[in-house]
CSV table of C-alpha atoms in Angstrom, one decimal:
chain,number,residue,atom,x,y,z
A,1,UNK,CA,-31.1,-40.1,19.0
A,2,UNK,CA,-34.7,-39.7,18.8
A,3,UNK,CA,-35.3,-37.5,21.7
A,4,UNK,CA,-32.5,-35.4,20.3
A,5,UNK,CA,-34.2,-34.8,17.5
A,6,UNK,CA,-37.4,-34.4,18.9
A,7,UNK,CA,-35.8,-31.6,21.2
A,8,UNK,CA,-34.8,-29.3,18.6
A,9,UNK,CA,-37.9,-29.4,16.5
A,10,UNK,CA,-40.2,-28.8,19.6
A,11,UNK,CA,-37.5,-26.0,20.3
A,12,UNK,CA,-38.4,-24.0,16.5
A,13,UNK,CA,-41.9,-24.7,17.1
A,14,UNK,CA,-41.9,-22.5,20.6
A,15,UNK,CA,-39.9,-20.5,18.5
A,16,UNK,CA,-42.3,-19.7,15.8
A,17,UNK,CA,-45.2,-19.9,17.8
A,18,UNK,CA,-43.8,-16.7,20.0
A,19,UNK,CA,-42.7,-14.7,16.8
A,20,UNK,CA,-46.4,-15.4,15.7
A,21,UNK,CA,-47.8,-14.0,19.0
A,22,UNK,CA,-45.2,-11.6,19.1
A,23,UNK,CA,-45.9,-10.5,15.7
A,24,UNK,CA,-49.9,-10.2,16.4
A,25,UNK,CA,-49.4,-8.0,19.4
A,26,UNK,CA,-47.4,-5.7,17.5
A,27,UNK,CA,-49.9,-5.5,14.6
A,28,UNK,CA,-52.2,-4.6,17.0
A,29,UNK,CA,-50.4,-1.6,18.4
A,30,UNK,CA,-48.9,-0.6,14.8
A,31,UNK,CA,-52.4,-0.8,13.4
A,32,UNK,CA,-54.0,1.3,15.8
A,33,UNK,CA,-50.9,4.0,16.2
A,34,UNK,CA,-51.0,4.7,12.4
A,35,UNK,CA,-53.8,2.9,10.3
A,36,UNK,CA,-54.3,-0.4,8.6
A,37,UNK,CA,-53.3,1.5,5.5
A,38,UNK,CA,-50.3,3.6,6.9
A,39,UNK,CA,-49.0,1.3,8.9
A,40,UNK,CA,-46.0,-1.5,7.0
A,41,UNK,CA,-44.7,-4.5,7.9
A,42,UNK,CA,-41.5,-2.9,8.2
A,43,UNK,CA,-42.4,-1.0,11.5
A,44,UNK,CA,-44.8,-4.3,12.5
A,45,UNK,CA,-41.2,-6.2,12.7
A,46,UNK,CA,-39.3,-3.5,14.1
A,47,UNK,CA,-41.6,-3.5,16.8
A,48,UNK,CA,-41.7,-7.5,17.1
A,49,UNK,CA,-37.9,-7.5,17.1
A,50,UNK,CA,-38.1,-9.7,14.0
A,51,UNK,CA,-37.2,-10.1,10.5
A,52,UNK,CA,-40.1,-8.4,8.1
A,53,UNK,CA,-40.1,-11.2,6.2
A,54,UNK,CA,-41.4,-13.2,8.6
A,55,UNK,CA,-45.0,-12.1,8.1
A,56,UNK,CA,-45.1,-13.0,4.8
A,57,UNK,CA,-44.3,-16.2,5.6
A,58,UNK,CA,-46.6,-16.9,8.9
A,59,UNK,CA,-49.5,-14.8,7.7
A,60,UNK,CA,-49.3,-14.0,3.8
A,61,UNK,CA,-48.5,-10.0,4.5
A,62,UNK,CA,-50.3,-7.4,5.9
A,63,UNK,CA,-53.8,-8.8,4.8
A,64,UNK,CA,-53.2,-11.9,6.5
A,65,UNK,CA,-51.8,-10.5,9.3
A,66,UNK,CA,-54.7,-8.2,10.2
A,67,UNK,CA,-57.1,-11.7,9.9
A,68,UNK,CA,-55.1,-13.7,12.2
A,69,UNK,CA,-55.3,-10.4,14.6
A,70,UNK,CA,-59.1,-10.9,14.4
A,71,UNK,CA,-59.2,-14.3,14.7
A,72,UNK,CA,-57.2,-14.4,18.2
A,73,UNK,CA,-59.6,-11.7,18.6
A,74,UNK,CA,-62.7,-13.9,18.2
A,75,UNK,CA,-60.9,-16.1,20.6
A,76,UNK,CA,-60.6,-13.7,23.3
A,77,UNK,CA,-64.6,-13.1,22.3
A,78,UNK,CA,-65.1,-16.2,23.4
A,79,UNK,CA,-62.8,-16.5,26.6
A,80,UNK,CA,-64.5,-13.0,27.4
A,81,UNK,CA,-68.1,-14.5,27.0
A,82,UNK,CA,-67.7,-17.3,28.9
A,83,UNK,CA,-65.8,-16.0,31.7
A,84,UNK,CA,-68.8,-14.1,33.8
A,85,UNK,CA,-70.0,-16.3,36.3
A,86,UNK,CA,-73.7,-17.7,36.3
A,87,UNK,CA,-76.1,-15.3,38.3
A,88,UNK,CA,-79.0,-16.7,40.5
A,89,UNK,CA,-81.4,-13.6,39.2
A,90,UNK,CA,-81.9,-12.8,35.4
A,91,UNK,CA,-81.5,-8.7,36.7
A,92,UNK,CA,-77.9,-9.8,37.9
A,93,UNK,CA,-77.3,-12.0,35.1
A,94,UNK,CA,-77.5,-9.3,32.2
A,95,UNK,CA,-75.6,-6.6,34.4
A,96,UNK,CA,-72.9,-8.6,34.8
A,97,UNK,CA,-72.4,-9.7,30.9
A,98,UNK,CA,-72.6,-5.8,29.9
A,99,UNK,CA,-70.6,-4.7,32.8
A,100,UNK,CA,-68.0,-7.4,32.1
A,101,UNK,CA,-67.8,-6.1,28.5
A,102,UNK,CA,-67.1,-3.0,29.9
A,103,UNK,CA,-63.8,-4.4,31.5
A,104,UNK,CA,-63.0,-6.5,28.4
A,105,UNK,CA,-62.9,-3.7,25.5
A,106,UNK,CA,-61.3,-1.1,28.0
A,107,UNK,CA,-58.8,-4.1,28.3
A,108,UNK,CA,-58.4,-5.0,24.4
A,109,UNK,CA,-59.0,-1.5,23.3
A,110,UNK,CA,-56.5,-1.4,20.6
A,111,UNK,CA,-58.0,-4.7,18.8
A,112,UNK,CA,-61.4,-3.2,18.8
A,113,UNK,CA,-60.3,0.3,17.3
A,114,UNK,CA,-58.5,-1.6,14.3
A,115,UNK,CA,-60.5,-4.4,13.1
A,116,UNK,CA,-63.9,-1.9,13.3
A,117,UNK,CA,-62.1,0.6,11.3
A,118,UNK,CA,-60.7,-1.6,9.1
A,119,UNK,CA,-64.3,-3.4,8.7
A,120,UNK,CA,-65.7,-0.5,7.2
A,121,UNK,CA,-63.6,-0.5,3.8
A,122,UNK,CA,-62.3,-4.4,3.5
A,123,UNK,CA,-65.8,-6.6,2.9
A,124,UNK,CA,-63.9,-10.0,3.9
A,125,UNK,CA,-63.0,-8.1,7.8
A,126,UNK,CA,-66.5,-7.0,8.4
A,127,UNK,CA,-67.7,-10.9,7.5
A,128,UNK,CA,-64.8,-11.9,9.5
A,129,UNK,CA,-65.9,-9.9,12.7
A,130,UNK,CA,-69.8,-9.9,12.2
A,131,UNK,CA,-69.3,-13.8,12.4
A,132,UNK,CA,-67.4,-13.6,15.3
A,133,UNK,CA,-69.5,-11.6,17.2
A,134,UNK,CA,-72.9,-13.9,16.2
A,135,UNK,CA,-70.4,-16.6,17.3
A,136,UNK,CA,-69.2,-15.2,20.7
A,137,UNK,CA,-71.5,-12.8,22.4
A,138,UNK,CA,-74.6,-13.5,21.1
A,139,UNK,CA,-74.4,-17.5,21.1
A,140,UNK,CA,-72.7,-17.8,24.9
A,141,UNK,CA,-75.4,-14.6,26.3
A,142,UNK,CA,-78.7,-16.9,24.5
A,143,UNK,CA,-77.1,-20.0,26.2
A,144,UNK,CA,-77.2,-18.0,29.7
A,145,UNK,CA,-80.6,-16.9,29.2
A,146,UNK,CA,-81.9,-20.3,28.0
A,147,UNK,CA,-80.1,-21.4,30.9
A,148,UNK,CA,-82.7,-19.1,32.8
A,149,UNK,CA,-85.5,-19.9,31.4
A,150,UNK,CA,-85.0,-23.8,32.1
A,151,UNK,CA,-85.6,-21.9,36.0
A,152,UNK,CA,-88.7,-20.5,35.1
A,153,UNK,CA,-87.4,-17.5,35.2
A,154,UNK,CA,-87.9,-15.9,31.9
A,155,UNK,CA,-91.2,-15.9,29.8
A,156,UNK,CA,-91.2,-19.4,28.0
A,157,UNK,CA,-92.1,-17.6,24.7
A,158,UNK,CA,-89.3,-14.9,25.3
A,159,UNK,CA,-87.4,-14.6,21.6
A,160,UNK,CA,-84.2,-14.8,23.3
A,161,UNK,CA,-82.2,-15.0,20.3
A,162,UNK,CA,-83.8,-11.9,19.4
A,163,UNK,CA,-83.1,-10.5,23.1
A,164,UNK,CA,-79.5,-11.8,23.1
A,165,UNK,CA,-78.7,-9.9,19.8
A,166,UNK,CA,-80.0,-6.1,21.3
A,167,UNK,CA,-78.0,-7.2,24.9
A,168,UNK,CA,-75.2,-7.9,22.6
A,169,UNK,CA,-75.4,-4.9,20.3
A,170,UNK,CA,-76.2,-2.5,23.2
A,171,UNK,CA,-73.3,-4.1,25.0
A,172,UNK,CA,-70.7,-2.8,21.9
A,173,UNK,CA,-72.5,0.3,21.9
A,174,UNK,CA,-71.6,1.6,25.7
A,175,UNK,CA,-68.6,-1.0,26.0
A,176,UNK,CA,-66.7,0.4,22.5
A,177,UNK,CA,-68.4,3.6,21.1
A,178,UNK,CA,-69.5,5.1,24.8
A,179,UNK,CA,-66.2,4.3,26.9
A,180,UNK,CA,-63.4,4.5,24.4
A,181,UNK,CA,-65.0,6.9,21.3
A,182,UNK,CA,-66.8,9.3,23.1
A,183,UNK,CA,-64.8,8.6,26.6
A,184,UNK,CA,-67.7,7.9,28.5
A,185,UNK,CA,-67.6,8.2,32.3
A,186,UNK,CA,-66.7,4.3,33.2
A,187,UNK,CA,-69.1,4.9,36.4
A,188,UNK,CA,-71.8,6.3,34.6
A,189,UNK,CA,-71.7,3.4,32.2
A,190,UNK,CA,-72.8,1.0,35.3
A,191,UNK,CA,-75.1,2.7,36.4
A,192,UNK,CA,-76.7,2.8,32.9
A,193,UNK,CA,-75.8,-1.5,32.6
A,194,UNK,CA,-77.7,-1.6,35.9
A,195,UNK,CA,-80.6,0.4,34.7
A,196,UNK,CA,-80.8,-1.3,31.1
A,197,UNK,CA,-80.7,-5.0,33.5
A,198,UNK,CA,-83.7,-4.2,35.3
A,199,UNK,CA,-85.9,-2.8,32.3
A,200,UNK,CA,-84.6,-6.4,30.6
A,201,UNK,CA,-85.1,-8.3,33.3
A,202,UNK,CA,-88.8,-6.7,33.6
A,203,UNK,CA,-89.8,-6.9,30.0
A,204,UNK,CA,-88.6,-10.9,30.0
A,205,UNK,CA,-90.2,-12.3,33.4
A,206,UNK,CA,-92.9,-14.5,33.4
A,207,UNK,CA,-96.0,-12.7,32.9
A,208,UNK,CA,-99.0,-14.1,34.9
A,209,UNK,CA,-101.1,-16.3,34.6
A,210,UNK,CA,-104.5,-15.0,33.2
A,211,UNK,CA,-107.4,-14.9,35.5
């Protein structure tokens, strides 16, 4: 009898945890079609296939929803992070993370365009996302370069917070504002991540040893 009733529970939990998802990924296309403030929850469950009232109950509303979207967004911040793989040379190293975040926001495109817009009237998403992003890319791209350093081959009074922030920023910057805002050539944009490697990699090497 137990396992009975252990079926059907686990059965509504797969249940509401897919009308969750499925109510997040159409947020995020709803948001980005027509707004944050245009957009209703109406056409967010039309496009989810669910019943509007839903959100209110899994999220709160609208509000609530557009948090959650940026919290699975933080998430995929940090899956995105973590997912270059360790370079042998500190020039390699940085190319790859901005390169990589040229793939990820082309990928998640949507998500960017509406929690930045959305950051830049609602005080409590522009916390939400500035704390993500301290969280994500500059926390995992400091741990790489520590990582580097602990090789000898970084400068061993390098600021690399410091250096991990402007990677990170710069990374937004031609990632978000170059490739999907202005439509920046994606090839171009390497070839600028390759340049702005080996200028970092230059300015953070071990300087030598005087006399």
């Amino acid at each position: 009898m137990q396992e009975t009733t252990a079926e059907p529970e686990a059965s509504r939990r797969r249940d509401r945890e897919a009308t969750k998802q499925a109510l997040l990924a159409a947020g995020v296309e709803v948001f980005a079609e027509h707004g944050y403030d245009a957009a209703t929850t109406r056409a967010v469950a039309q496009a989810a296939g669910v019943n509007e009232q839903l959100i209110q109950r899994y999220f709160g509303g609208k509000a609530g929803l557009l948090l959650a979207i940026i919290e699975r967004f933080g998430e995929q911040e940090r899956q995105c992070c973590a997912l270059p793989p360790a370079c042998a040379s500190l020039e390699d190293e940085i190319c790859g993370f901005l390169e990589h975040q040229l793939e990820h926001v082309a990928a998640l495109g949507n998500v960017f365009k509406v929690a930045l817009y959305r950051s830049l009237c609602d005080p409590e998403v522009a916390c939400a996302i500035g704390r993500q992003f301290a969280e994500t890319r500059v926390a995992l791209l400091q741990g790489r370069l520590e990582a580097l350093r602990e090789r000898s081959l970084i400068e061993p009074n390098a600021d690399l917070e410091a250096a991990a922030t402007a990677l990170a920023s710069l990374s937004f910057g031609l990632a978000f504002v170059e490739q999907l805002v202005f439509g920046a050539d994606c090839a171009r944009l390497r070839q600028v991540s390759r340049h702005v490697a080996r200028v970092y990699a230059a300015g953070l090497a071990p300087r030598p040893a005087a006399g």
